[in-house]
Coordinates of C-alpha atoms in Angstrom, one line a residue:
M1 CA -14.0 14.0 -8.0
K2 CA -12.7 10.9 -9.7
K3 CA -9.1 12.0 -9.1
K4 CA -9.7 12.3 -5.4
N5 CA -11.2 8.8 -5.3
K6 CA -8.0 7.5 -7.0
E7 CA -5.8 9.3 -4.4
N8 CA -7.9 7.8 -1.6
K9 CA -7.4 4.3 -2.9
I10 CA -3.7 4.8 -3.2
I11 CA -3.7 6.0 0.5
L12 CA -5.8 3.1 1.5
G13 CA -3.5 0.7 -0.3
T14 CA -0.4 2.3 1.2
T15 CA -1.9 2.0 4.7
V16 CA -2.7 -1.6 4.2
G17 CA 0.8 -2.1 2.8
L18 CA 2.3 -0.3 5.8
A19 CA 0.5 -2.6 8.1
I20 CA 1.7 -5.7 6.2
G21 CA 5.2 -4.2 6.0
T22 CA 5.4 -3.5 9.7
A23 CA 4.3 -7.0 10.5
L24 CA 6.8 -8.3 8.0
G25 CA 9.5 -6.1 9.5
I26 CA 8.8 -7.4 13.0
A27 CA 8.9 -11.0 11.7
L28 CA 12.2 -10.4 9.9
N29 CA 13.5 -8.4 12.9
N30 CA 14.1 -5.4 10.5
I31 CA 11.3 -2.9 10.6
A32 CA 13.0 -0.5 8.1
I33 CA 13.0 -3.2 5.3
G34 CA 9.4 -4.2 6.3
I35 CA 8.1 -0.6 6.1
S36 CA 9.8 0.2 2.7
T37 CA 8.5 -3.1 1.3
G38 CA 5.0 -2.3 2.8
I39 CA 4.9 1.1 1.1
A40 CA 5.8 -0.6 -2.3
I41 CA 3.2 -3.3 -1.8
G42 CA 0.6 -0.7 -0.7
A43 CA 1.2 1.6 -3.7
A44 CA 0.9 -1.4 -6.0
I45 CA -2.4 -2.4 -4.2
G46 CA -3.7 1.1 -4.6
L47 CA -2.8 1.4 -8.3
T48 CA -4.3 -2.1 -8.9
M49 CA -7.6 -1.0 -7.2
N50 CA -7.7 2.1 -9.5
T51 CA -7.0 0.1 -12.7
N52 CA -9.7 -2.4 -11.9
K53 CA -12.2 0.3 -11.0
D54 CA -11.6 2.2 -14.3
K55 CA -12.0 -0.7 -16.6

């Protein structure tokens, strides 16, 4: 159960990151860079949420 919760947070973080990345990509006029940056940001957000929750 706990593992699934972690996966959900990573997915949530990635989704948020994708949204940020897409907006960033449009702003920079390069969506590919924006999306890849967004995925990286999102994964970091998801992992941070997990770490904070576990402590």
